[in-house]
mmCIF file with all atom_site columns, C-alpha atoms in Angstrom:
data_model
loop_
_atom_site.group_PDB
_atom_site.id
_atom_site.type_symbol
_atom_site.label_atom_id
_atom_site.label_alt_id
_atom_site.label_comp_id
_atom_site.label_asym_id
_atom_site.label_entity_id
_atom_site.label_seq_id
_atom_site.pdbx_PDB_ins_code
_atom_site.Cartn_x
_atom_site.Cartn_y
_atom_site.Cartn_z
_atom_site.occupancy
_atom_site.B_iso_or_equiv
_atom_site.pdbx_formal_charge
_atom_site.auth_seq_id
_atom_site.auth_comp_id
_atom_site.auth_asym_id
_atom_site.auth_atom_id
_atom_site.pdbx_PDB_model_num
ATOM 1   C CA . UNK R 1 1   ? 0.000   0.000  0.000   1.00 69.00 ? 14  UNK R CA 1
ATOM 2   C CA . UNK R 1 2   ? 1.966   3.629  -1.342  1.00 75.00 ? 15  UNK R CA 1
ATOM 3   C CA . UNK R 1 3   ? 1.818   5.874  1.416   1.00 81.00 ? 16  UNK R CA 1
ATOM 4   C CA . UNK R 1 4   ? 1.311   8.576  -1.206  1.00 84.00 ? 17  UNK R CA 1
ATOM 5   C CA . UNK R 1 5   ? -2.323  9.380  -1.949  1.00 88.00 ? 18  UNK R CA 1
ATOM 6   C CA . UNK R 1 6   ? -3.114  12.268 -4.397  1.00 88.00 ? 19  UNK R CA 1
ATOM 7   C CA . UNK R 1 7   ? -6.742  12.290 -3.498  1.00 90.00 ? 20  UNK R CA 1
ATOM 8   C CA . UNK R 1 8   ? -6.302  12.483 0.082   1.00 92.00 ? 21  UNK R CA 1
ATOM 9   C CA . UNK R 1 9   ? -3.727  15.407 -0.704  1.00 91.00 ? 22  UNK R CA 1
ATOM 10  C CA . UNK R 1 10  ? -6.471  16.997 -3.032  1.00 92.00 ? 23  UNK R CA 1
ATOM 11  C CA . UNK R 1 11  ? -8.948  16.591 -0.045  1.00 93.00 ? 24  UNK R CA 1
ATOM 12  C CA . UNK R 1 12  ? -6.959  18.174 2.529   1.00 94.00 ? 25  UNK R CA 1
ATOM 13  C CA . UNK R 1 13  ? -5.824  20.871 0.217   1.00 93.00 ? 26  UNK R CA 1
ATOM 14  C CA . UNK R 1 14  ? -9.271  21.663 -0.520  1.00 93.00 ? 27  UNK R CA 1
ATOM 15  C CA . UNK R 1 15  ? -10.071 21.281 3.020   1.00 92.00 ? 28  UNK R CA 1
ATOM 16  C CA . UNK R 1 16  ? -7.874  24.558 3.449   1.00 93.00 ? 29  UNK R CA 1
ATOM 17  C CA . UNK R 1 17  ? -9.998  26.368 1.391   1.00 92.00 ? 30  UNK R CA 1
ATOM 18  C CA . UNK R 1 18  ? -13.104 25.367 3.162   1.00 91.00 ? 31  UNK R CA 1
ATOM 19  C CA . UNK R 1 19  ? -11.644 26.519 6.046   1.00 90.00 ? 32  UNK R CA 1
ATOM 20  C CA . UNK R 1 20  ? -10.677 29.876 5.142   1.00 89.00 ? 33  UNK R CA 1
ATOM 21  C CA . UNK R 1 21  ? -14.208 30.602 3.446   1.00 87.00 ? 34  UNK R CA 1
ATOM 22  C CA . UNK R 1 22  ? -15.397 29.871 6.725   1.00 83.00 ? 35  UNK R CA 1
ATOM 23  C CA . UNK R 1 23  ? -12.799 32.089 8.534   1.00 83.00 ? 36  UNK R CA 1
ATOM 24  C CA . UNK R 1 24  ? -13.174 34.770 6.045   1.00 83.00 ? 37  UNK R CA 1
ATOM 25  C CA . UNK R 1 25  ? -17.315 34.410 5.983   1.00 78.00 ? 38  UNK R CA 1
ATOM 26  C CA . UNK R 1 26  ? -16.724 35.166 9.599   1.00 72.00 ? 39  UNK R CA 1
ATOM 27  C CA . UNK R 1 27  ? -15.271 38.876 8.961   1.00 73.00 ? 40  UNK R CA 1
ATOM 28  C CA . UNK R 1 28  ? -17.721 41.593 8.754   1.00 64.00 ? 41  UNK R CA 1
ATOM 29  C CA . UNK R 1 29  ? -18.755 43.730 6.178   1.00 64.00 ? 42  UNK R CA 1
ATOM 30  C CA . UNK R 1 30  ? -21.250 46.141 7.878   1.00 64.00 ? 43  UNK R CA 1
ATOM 31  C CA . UNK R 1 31  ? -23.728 43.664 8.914   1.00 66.00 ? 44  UNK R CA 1
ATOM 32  C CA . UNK R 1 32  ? -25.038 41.805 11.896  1.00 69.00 ? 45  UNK R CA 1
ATOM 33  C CA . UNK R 1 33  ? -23.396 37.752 10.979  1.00 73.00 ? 46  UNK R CA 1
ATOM 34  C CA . UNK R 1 34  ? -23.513 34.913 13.613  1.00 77.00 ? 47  UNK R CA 1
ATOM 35  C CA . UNK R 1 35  ? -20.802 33.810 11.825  1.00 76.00 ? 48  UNK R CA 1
ATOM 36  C CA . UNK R 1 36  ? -18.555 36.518 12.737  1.00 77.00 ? 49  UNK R CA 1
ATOM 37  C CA . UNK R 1 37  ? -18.144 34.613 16.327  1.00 80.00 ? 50  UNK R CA 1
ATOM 38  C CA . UNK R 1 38  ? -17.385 31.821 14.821  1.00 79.00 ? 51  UNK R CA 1
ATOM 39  C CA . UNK R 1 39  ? -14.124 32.004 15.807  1.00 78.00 ? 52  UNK R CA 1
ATOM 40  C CA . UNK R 1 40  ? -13.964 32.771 18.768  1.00 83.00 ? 53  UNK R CA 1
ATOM 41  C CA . UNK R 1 41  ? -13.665 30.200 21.741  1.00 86.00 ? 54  UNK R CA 1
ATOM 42  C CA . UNK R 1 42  ? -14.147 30.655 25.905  1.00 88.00 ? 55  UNK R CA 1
ATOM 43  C CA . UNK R 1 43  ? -12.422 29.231 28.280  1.00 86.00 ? 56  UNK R CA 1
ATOM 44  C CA . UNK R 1 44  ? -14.631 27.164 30.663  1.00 85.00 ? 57  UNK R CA 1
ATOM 45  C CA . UNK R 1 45  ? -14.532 24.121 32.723  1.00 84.00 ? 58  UNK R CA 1
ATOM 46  C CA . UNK R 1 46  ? -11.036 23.853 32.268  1.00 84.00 ? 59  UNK R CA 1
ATOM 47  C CA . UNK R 1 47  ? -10.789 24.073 28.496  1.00 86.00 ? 60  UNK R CA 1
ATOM 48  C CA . UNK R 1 48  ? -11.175 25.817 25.501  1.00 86.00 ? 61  UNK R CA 1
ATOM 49  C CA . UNK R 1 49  ? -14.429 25.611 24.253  1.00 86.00 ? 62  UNK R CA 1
ATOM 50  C CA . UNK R 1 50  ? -16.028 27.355 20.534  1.00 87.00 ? 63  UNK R CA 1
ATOM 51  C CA . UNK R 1 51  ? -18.793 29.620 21.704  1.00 85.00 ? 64  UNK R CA 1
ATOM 52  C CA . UNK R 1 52  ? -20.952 27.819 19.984  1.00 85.00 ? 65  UNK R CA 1
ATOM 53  C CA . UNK R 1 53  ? -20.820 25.009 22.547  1.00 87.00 ? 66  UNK R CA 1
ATOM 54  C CA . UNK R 1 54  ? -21.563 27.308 25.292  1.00 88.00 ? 67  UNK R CA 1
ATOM 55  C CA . UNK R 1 55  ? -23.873 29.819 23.784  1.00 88.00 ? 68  UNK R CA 1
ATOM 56  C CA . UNK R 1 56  ? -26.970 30.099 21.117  1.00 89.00 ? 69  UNK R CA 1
ATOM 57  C CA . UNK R 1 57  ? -25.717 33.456 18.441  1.00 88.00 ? 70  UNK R CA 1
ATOM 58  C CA . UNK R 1 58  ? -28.325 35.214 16.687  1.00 87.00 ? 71  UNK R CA 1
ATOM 59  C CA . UNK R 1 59  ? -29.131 38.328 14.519  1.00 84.00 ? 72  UNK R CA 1
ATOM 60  C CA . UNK R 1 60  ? -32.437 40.043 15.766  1.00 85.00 ? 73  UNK R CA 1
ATOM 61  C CA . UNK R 1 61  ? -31.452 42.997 13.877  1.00 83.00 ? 74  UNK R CA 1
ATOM 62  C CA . UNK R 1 62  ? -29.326 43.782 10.867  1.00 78.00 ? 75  UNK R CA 1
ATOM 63  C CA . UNK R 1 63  ? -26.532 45.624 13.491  1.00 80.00 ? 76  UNK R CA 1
ATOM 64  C CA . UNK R 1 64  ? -26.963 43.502 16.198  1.00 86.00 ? 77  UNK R CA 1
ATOM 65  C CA . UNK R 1 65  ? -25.674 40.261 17.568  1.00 86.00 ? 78  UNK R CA 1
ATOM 66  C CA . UNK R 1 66  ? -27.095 38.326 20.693  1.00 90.00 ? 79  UNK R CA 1
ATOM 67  C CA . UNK R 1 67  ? -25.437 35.324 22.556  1.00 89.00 ? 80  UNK R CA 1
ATOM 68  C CA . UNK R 1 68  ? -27.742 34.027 24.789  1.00 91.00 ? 81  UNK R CA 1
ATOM 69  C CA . UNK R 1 69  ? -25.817 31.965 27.526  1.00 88.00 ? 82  UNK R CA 1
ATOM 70  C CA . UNK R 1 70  ? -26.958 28.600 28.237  1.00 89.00 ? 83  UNK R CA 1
ATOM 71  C CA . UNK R 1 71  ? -25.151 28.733 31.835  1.00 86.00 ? 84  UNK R CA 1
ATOM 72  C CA . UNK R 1 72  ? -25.804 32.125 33.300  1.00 86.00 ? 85  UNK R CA 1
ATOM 73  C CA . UNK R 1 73  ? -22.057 31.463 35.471  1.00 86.00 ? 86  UNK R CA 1
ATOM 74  C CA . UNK R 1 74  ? -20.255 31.252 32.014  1.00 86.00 ? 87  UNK R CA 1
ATOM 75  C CA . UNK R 1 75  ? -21.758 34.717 31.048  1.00 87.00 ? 88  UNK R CA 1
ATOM 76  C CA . UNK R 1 76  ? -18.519 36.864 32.479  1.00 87.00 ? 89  UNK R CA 1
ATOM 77  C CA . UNK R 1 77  ? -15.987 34.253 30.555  1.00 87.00 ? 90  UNK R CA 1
ATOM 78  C CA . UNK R 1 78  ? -18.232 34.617 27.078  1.00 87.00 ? 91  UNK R CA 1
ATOM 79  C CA . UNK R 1 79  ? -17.930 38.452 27.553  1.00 88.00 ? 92  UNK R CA 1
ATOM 80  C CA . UNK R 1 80  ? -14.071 38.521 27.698  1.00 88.00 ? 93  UNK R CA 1
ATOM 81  C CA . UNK R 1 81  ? -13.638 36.242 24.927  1.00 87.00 ? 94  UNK R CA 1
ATOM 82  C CA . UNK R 1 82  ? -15.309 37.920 23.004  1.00 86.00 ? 95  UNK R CA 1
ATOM 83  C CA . UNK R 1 83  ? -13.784 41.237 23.861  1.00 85.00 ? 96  UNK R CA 1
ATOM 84  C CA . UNK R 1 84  ? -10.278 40.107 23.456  1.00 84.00 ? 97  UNK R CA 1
ATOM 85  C CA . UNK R 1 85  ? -11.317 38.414 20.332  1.00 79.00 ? 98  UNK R CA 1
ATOM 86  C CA . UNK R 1 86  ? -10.046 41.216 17.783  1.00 75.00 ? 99  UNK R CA 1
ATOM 87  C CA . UNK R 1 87  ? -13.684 41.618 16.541  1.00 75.00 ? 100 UNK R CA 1
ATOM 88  C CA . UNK R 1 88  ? -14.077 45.219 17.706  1.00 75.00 ? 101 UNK R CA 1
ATOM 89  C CA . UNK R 1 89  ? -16.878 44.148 19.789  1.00 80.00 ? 102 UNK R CA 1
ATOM 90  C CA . UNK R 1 90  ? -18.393 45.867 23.169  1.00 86.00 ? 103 UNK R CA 1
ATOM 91  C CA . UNK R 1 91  ? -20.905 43.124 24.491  1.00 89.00 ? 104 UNK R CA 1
ATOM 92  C CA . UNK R 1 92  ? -23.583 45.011 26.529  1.00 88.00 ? 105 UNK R CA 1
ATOM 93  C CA . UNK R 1 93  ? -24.287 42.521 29.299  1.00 88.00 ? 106 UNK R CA 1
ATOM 94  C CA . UNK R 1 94  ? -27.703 42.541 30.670  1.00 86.00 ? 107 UNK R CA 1
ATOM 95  C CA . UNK R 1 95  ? -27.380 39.802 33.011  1.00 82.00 ? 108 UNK R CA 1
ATOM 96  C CA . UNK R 1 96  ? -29.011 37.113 31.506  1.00 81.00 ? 109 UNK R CA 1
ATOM 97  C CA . UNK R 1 97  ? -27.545 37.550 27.669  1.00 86.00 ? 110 UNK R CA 1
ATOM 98  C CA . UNK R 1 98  ? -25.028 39.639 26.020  1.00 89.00 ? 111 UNK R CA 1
ATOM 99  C CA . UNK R 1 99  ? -25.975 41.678 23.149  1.00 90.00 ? 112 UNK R CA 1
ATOM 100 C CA . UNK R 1 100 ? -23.369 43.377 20.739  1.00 86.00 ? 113 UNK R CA 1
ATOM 101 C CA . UNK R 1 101 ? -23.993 46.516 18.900  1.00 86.00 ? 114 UNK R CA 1
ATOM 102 C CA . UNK R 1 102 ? -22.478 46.249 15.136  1.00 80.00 ? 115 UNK R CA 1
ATOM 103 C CA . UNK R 1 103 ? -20.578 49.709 14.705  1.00 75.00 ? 116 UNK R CA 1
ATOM 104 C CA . UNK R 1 104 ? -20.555 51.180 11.601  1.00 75.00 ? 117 UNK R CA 1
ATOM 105 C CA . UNK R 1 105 ? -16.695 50.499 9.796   1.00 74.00 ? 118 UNK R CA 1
ATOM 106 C CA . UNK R 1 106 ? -14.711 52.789 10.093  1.00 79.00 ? 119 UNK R CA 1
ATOM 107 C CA . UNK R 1 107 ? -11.626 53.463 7.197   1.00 83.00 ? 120 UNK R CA 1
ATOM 108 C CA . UNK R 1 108 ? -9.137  52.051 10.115  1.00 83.00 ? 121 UNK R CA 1
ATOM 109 C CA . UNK R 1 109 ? -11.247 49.106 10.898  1.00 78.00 ? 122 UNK R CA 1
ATOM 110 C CA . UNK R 1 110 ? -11.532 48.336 7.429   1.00 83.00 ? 123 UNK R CA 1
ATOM 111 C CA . UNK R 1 111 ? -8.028  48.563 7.166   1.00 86.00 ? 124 UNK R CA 1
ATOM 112 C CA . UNK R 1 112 ? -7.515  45.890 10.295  1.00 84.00 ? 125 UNK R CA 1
ATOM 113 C CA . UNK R 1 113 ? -10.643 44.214 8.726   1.00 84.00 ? 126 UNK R CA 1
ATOM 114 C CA . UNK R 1 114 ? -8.160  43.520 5.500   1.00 87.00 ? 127 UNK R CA 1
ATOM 115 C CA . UNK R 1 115 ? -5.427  42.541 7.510   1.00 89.00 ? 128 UNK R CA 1
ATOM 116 C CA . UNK R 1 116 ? -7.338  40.110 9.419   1.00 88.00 ? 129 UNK R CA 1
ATOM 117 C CA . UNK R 1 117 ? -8.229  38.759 6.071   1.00 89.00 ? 130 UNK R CA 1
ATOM 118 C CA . UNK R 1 118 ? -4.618  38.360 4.791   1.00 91.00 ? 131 UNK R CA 1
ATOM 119 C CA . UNK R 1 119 ? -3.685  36.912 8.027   1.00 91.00 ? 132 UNK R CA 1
ATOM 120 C CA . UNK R 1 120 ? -6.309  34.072 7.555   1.00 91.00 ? 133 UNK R CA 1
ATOM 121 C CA . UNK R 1 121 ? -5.116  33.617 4.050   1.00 94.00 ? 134 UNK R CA 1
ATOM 122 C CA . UNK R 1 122 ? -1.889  32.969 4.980   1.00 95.00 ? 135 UNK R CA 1
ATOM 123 C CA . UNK R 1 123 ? -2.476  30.249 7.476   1.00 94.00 ? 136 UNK R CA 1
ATOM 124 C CA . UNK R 1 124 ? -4.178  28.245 4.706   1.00 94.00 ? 137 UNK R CA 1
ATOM 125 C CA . UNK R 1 125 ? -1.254  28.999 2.952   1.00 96.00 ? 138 UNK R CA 1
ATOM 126 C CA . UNK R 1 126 ? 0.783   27.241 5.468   1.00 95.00 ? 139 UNK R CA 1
ATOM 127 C CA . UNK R 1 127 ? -1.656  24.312 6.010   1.00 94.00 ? 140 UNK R CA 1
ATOM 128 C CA . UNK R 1 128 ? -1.276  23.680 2.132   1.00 95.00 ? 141 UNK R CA 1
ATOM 129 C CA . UNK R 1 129 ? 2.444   23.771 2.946   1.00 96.00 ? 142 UNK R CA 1
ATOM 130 C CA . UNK R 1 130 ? 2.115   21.166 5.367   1.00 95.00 ? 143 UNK R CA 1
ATOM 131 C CA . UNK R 1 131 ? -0.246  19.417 3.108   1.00 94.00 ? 144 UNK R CA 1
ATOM 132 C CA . UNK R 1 132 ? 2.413   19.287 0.605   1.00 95.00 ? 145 UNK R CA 1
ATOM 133 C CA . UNK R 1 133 ? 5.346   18.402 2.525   1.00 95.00 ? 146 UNK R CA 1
ATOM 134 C CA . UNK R 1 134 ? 3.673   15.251 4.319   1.00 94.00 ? 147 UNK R CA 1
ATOM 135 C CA . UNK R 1 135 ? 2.846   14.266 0.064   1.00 92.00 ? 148 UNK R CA 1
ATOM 136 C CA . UNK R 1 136 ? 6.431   14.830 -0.752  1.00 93.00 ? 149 UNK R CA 1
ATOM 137 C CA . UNK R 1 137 ? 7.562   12.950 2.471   1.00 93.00 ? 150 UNK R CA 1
ATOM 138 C CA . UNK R 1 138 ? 4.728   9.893  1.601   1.00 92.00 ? 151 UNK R CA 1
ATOM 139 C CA . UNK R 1 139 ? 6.662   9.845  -2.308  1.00 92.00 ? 152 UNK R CA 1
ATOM 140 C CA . UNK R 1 140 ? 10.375  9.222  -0.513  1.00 92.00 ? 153 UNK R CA 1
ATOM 141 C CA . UNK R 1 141 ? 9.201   6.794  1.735   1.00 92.00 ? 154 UNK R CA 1
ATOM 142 C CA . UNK R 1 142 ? 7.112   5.156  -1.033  1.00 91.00 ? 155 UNK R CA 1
ATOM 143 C CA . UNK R 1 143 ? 10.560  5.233  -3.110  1.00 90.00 ? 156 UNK R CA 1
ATOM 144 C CA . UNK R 1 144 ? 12.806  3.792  -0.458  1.00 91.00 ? 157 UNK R CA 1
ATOM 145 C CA . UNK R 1 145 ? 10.184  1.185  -0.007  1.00 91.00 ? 158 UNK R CA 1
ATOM 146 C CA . UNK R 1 146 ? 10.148  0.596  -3.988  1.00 90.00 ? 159 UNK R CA 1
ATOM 147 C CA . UNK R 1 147 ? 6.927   1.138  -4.557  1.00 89.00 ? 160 UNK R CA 1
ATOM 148 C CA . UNK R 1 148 ? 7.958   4.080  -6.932  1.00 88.00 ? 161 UNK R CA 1
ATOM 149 C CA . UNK R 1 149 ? 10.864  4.667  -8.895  1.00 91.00 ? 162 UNK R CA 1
ATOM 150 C CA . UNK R 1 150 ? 13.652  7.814  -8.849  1.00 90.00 ? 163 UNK R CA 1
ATOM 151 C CA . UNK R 1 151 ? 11.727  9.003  -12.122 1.00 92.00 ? 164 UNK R CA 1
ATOM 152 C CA . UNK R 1 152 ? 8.353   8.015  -10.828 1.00 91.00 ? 165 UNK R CA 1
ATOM 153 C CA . UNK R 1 153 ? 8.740   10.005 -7.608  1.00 91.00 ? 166 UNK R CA 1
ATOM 154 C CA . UNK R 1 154 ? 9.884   13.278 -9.344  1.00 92.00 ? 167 UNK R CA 1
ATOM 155 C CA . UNK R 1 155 ? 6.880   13.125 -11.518 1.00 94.00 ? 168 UNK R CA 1
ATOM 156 C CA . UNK R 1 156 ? 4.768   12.651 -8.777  1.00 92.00 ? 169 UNK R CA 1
ATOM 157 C CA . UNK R 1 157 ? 6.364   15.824 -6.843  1.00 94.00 ? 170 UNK R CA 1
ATOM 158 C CA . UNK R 1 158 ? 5.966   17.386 -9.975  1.00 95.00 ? 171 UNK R CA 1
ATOM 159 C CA . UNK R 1 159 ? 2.042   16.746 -9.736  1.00 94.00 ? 172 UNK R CA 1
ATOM 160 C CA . UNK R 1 160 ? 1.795   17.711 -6.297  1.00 94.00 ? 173 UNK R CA 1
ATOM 161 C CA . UNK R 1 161 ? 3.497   21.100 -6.994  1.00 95.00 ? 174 UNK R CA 1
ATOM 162 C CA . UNK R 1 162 ? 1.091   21.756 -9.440  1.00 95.00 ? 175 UNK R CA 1
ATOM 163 C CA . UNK R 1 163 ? -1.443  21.213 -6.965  1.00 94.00 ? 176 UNK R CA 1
ATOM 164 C CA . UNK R 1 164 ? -0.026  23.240 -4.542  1.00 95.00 ? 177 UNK R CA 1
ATOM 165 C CA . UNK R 1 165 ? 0.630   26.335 -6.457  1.00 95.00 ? 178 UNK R CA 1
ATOM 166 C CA . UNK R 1 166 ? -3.006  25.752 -8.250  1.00 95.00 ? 179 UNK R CA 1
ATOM 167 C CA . UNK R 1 167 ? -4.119  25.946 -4.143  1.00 95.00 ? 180 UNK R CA 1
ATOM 168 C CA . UNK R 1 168 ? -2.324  28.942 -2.619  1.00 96.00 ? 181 UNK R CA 1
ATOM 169 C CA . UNK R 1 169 ? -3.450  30.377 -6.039  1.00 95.00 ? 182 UNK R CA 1
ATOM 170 C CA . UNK R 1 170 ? -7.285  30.192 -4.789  1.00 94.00 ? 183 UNK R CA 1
ATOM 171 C CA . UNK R 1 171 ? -6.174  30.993 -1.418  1.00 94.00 ? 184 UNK R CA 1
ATOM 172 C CA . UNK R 1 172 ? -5.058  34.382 -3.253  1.00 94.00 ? 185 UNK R CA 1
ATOM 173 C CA . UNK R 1 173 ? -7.924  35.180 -5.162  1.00 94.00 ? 186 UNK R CA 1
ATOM 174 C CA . UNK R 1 174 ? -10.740 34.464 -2.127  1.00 92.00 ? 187 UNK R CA 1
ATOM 175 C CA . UNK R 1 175 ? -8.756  36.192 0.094   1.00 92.00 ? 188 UNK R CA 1
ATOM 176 C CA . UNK R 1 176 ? -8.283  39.015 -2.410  1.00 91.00 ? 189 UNK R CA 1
ATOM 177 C CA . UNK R 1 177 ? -12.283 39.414 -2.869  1.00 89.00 ? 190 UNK R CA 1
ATOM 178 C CA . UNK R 1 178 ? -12.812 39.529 0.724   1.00 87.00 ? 191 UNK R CA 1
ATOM 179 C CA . UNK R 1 179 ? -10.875 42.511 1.427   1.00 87.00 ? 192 UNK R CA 1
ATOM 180 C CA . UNK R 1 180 ? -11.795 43.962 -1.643  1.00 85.00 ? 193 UNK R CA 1
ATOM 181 C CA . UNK R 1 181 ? -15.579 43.574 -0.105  1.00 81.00 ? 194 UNK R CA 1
ATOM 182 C CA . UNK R 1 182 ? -14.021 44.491 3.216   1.00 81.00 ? 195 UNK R CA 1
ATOM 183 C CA . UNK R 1 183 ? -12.227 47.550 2.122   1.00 80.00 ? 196 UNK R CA 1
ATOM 184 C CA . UNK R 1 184 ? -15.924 48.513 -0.038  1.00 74.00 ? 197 UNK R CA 1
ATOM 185 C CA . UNK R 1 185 ? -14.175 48.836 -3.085  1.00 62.00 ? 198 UNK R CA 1
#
């Protein structure tokens, strides 16, 4: 059995992607998303958790978010997270739930906004990387085993390459029409 598998590399590659939609779908452009707290997690119990295993997000308005708590002792521990999340986010805590007013963008925001954006490209970038490296490793270890040989393997390598540039190229271009939504331009 190769270790190499191109799907599997495809799949994870892709996976990247995915994830940075996700990340990216999570950065505001003006309106009220639950998916901009997507990323952000609380520490309770002990751990780490997302907020969305602690807490129910919704929009009730177009420039507002609520979290309603489900354990009214985890509501101080939401409200930092979420303040030292980088969203720009003041949670108004009204004892039982936290609401959070959507400011308007302002040019510097929008600027951070992009950043942000960037930032989130780049570690897709770097889980491609990683994608790519354990495919190159999986084609020498394949080799030594025989599996493939010297002129096999470089082909191969060749392929995955082309995959990975073909990748971080997407990762460019969704990442590139997210700040250019970001940035209103």
């Amino acid at each position: 059995m190769p270790a190499y598998d191109k799907s599997d590399l495809e799949r994870r590659m892709a996976g990247a992607i995915e994830a940075l939609k996700h990340d990216l779908g999570g950065l505001r452009t003006g309106r009220a998303s639950t998916a901009l707290l997507d990323p952000v997690t609380v520490e309770v119990y002990g751990s780490h958790m997302p907020l969305t295993q602690v807490a129910t997000v919704s929009a009730p308005e177009p420039r507002m978010l609520s979290v309603q708590v489900w354990d009214k002792s985890n509501i101080g521990p939401v409200e930092k997270a979420i303040r030292s999340a980088g969203l720009g986010l003041n949670p108004i805590n009204d004892g039982n739930s936290l609401r959070l007013p959507i400011p308007d963008l302002t040019e510097e925001r929008r600027k951070e906004l992009a950043k942000l954006a960037g930032q989130y490209a780049e570690k897709a970038k770097i889980a491609v990387r990683n994608v790519r490296r354990d495919g190159m490793d999986a084609l020498k270890t394949d080799e030594k085993k025989g599996v493939f040989s010297e002129d096999e393997r470089k082909r191969h390598e060749t392929e995955v390459q082309k995959l990975t540039d073909t990748t971080t190229a997407d990762i460019d271009t969704v990442a590139a029409s997210k700040e250019k939504e970001i940035l209103g331009k």
